[in-house]
Short mmCIF file of C-alpha atoms and ligand atoms in Angstrom, two decimals:
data_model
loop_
_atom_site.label_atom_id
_atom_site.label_comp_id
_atom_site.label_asym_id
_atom_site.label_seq_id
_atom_site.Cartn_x
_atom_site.Cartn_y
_atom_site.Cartn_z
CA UNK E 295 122.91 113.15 121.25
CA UNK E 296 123.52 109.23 121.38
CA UNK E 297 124.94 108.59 124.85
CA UNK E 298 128.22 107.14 125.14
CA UNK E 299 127.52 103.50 125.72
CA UNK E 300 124.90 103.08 123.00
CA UNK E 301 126.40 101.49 120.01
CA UNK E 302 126.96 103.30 116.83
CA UNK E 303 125.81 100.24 115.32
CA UNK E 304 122.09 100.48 113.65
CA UNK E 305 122.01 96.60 114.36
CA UNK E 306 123.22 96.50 117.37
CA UNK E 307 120.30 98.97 118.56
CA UNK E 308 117.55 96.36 117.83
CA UNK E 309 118.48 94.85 121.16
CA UNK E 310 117.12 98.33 122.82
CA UNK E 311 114.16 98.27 120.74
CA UNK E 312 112.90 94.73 120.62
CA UNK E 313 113.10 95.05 124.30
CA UNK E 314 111.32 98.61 124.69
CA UNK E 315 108.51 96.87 122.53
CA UNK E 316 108.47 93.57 124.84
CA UNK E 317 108.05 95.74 127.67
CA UNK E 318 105.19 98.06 126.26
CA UNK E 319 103.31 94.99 125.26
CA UNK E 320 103.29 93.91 128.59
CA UNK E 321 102.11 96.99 130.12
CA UNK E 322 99.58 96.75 127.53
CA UNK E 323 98.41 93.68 128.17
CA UNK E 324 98.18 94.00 132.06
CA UNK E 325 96.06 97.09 131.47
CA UNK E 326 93.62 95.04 129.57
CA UNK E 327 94.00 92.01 132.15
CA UNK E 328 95.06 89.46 129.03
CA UNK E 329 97.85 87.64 129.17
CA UNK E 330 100.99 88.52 127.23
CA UNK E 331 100.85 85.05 125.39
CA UNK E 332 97.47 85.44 123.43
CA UNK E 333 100.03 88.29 121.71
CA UNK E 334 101.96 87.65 118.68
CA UNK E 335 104.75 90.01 117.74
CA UNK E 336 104.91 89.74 114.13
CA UNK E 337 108.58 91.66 113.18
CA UNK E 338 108.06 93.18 109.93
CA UNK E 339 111.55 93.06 108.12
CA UNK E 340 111.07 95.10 104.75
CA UNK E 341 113.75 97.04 103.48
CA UNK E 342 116.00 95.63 106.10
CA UNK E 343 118.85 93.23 105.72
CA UNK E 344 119.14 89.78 106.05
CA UNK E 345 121.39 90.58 109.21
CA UNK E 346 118.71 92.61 111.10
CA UNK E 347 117.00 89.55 111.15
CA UNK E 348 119.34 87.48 112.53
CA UNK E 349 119.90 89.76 114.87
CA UNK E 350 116.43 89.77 116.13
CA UNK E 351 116.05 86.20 115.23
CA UNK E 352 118.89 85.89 118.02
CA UNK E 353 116.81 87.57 120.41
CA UNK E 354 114.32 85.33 120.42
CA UNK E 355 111.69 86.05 117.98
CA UNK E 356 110.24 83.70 116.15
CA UNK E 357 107.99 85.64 113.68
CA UNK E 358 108.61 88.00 111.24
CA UNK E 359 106.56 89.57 108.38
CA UNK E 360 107.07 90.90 104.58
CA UNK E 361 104.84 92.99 102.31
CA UNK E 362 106.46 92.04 99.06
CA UNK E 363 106.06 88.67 97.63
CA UNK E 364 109.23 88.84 96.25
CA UNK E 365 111.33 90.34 99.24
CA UNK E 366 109.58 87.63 100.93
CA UNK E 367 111.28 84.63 98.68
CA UNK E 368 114.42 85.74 98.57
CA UNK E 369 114.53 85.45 102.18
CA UNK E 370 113.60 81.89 101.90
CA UNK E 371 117.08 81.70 99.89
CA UNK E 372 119.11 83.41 102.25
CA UNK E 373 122.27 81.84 103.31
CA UNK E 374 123.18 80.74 105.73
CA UNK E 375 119.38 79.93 106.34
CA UNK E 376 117.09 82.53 108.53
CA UNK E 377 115.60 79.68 110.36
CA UNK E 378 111.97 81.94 111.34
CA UNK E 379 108.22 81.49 110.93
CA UNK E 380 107.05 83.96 107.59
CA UNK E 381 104.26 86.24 107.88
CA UNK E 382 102.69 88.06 104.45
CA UNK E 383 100.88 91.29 105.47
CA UNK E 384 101.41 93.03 102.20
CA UNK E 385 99.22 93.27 98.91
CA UNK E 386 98.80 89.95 97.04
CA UNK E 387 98.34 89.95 93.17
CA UNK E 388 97.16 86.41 92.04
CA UNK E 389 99.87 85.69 89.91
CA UNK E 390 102.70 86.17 93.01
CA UNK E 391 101.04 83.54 95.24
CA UNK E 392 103.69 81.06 94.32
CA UNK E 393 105.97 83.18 96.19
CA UNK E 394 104.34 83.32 99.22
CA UNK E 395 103.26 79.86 99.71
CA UNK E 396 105.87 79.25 102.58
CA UNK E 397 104.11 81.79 104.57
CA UNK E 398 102.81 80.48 107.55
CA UNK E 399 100.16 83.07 107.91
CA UNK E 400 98.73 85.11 104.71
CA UNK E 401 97.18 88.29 106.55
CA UNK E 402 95.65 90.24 103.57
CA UNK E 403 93.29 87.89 101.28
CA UNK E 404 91.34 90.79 100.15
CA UNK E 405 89.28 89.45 96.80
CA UNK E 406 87.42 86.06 96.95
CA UNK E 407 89.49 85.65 93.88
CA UNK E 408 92.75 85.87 95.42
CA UNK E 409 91.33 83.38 97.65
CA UNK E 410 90.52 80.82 95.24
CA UNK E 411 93.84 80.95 93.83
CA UNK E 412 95.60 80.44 96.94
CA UNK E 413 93.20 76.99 97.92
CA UNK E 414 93.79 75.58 94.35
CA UNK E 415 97.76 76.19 94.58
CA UNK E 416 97.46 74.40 98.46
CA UNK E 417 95.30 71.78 97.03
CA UNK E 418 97.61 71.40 94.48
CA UNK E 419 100.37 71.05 97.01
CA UNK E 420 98.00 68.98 99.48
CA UNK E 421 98.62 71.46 102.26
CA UNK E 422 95.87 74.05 104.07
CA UNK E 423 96.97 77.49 104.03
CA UNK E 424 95.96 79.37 106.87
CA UNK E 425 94.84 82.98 105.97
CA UNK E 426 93.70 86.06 107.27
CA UNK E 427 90.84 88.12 105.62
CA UNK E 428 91.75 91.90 105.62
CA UNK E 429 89.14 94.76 106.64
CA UNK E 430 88.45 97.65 105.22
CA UNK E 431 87.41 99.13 108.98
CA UNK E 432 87.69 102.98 107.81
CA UNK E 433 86.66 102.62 104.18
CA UNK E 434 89.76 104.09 102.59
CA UNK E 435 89.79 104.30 99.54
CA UNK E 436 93.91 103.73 99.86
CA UNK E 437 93.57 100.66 101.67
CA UNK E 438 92.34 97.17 100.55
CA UNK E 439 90.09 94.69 102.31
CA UNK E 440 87.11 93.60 102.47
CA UNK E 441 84.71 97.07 103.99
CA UNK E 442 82.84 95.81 107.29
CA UNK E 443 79.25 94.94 105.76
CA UNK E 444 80.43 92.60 103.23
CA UNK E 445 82.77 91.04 105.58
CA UNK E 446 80.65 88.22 106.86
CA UNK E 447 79.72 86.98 103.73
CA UNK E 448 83.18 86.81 102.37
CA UNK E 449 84.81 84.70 105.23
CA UNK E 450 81.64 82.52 104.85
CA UNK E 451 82.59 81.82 101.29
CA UNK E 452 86.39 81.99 101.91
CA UNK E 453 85.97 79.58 104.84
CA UNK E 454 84.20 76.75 102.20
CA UNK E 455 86.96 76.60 99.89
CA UNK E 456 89.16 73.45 100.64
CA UNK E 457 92.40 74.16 100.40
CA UNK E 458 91.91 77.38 103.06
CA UNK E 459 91.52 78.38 106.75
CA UNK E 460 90.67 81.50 107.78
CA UNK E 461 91.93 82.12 111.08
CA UNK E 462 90.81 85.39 111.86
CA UNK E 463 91.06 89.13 110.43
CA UNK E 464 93.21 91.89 109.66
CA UNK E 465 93.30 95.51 109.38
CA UNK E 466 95.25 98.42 108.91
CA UNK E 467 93.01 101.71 109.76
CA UNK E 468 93.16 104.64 107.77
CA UNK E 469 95.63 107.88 108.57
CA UNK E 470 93.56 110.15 110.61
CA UNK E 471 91.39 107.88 111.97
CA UNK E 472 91.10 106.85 115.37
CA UNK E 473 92.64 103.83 115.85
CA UNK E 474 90.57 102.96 119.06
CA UNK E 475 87.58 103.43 117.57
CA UNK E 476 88.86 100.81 114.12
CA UNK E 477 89.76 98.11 116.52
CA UNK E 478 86.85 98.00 118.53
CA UNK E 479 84.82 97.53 115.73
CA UNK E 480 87.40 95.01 114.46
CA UNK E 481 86.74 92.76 117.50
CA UNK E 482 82.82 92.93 117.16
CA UNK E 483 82.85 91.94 113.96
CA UNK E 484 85.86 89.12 114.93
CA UNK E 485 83.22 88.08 117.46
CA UNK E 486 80.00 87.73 115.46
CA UNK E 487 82.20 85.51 113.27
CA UNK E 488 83.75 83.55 115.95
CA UNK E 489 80.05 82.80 117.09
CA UNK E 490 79.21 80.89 113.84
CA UNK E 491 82.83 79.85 112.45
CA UNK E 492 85.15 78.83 116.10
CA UNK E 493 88.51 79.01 113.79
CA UNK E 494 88.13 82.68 113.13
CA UNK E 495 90.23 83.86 116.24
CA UNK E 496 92.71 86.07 115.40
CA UNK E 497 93.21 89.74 115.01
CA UNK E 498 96.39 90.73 113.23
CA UNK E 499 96.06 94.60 113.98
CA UNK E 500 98.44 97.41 115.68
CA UNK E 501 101.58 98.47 113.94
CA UNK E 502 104.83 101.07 115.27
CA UNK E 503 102.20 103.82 116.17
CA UNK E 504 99.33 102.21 117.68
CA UNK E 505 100.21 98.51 118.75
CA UNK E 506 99.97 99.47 122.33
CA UNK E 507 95.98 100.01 121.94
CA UNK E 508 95.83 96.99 119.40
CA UNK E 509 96.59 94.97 122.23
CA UNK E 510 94.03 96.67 124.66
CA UNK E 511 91.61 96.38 122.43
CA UNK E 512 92.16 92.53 121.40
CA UNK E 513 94.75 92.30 118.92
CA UNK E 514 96.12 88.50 119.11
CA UNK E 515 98.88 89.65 116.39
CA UNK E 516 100.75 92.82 116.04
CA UNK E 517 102.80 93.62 113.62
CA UNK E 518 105.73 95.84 114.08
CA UNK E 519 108.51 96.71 112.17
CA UNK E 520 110.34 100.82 112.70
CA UNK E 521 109.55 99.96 116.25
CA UNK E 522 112.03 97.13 116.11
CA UNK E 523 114.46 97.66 113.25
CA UNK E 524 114.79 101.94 113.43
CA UNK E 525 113.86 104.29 110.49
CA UNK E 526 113.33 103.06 107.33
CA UNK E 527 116.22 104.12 104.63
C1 PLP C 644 105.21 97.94 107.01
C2 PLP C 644 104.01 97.29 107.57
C3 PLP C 644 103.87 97.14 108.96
C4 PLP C 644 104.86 97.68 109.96
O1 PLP C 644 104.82 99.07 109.95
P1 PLP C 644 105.64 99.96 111.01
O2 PLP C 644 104.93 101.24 111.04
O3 PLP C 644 107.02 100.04 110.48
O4 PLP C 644 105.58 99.23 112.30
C5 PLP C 644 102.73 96.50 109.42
N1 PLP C 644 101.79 96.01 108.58
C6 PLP C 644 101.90 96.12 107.25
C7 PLP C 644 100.83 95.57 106.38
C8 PLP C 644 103.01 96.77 106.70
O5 PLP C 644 103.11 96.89 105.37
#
């Protein structure tokens, strides 16, 4: 039963929400002994409207996410104008970059190919833009990425093209899996690469189920979207 002073209005529940996942990221941070701002909340939007956004927008967050290159532009043309920081944590075929290129973090460069499209379109635009390369940690054959072993070698090529930063890694572990177990060897492998290439810092990892151990194991961006904006339709 909804008690009687929640509101029957699916967008005016994101207050609740946003602020239940504030708090648990706090907790989770203080049980790790970091501090709450080497955590990004990433608010991952898809499927919602234009108006959840705002609505969290109004709440204070700054950053939200899409998977779809092309859910992603049309919120650039939303009016009136969204005013937030775009994240693209979904799959990336080469010939959608164009779409994405207001993103001010690409989490999933997955193919040195897709990578060499995205520094000739930023050279072509005279801009850098900043990327994350995305991890295979359980080998799934569902999920793309780069798989562990040939991860070093790929952000040391990714890394040389001008045009690109790579700011760190991303992953989303495989169903089943133990989620601990993914992001500790997420943050090894972030800090072999951090030993040779100081710009690789991040760790864009933790979604609705498992954000809370993201964080306590060294996720500097999470990336949460039920958690804030309810059930998916
Ligand atoms: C949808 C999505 C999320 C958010 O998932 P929730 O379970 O709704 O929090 C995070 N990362 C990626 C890549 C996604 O596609």
């Amino acid at each position: 039963m909804t008690p009687p002073h929640a509101s029957p209005d699916p967008i005016g529940r994101v207050a609740d929400r946003l602020a239940e996942v504030r708090s648990r990221m706090a907790d989770a941070a203080a049980r790790a002994g970091r501090s709450l701002s080497g955590v990004t909340l990433v608010a991952v939007s898809k499927t919602f409207s234009d108006e959840a956004v705002r609505a969290v927008r109004d709440l204070g967050q700054l950053d939200f996410g899409e998977s779809r290159p092309q859910a992603l532009a049309a919120r650039l043309k939303a009016d009136p104008p969204l005013h937030v920081r775009w994240h693209f944590v979904g799959r990336l075929q080469r010939n959608k970059i164009d779409q994405v290129s207001a993103a001010t973090l690409i989490h999933s460069v997955d193919r040195i190919k897709l990578a060499e499209a995205l520094a000739a379109q930023a050279n072509r635009k005279g801009r850098v833009q900043r990327v994350l390369v995305q991890v295979n940690i359980s080998d799934d054959p569902a999920k793309s990425g780069f798989v562990p072993e040939e991860t070093t070698v790929a952000v040391a090529r990714i890394r040389e093209l001008p045009g690109v930063s790579v700011q760190g890694l991303m992953t989303i572990p495989a169903q089943g899996a133990d989620p601990a177990e993914a992001f500790t060897r997420m943050r090894e492998l972030r800090d072999g690469l951090r030993s040779r290439f100081p710009e690789v810092v991040h760790l864009s990892m933790g979604m609705t189920g498992d954000y809370e151990a993201a964080i306590e194991h060294g996720a500097t961006i999470i990336r949460v979207g039920t958690g804030i904006f309810g059930d998916r339709a």
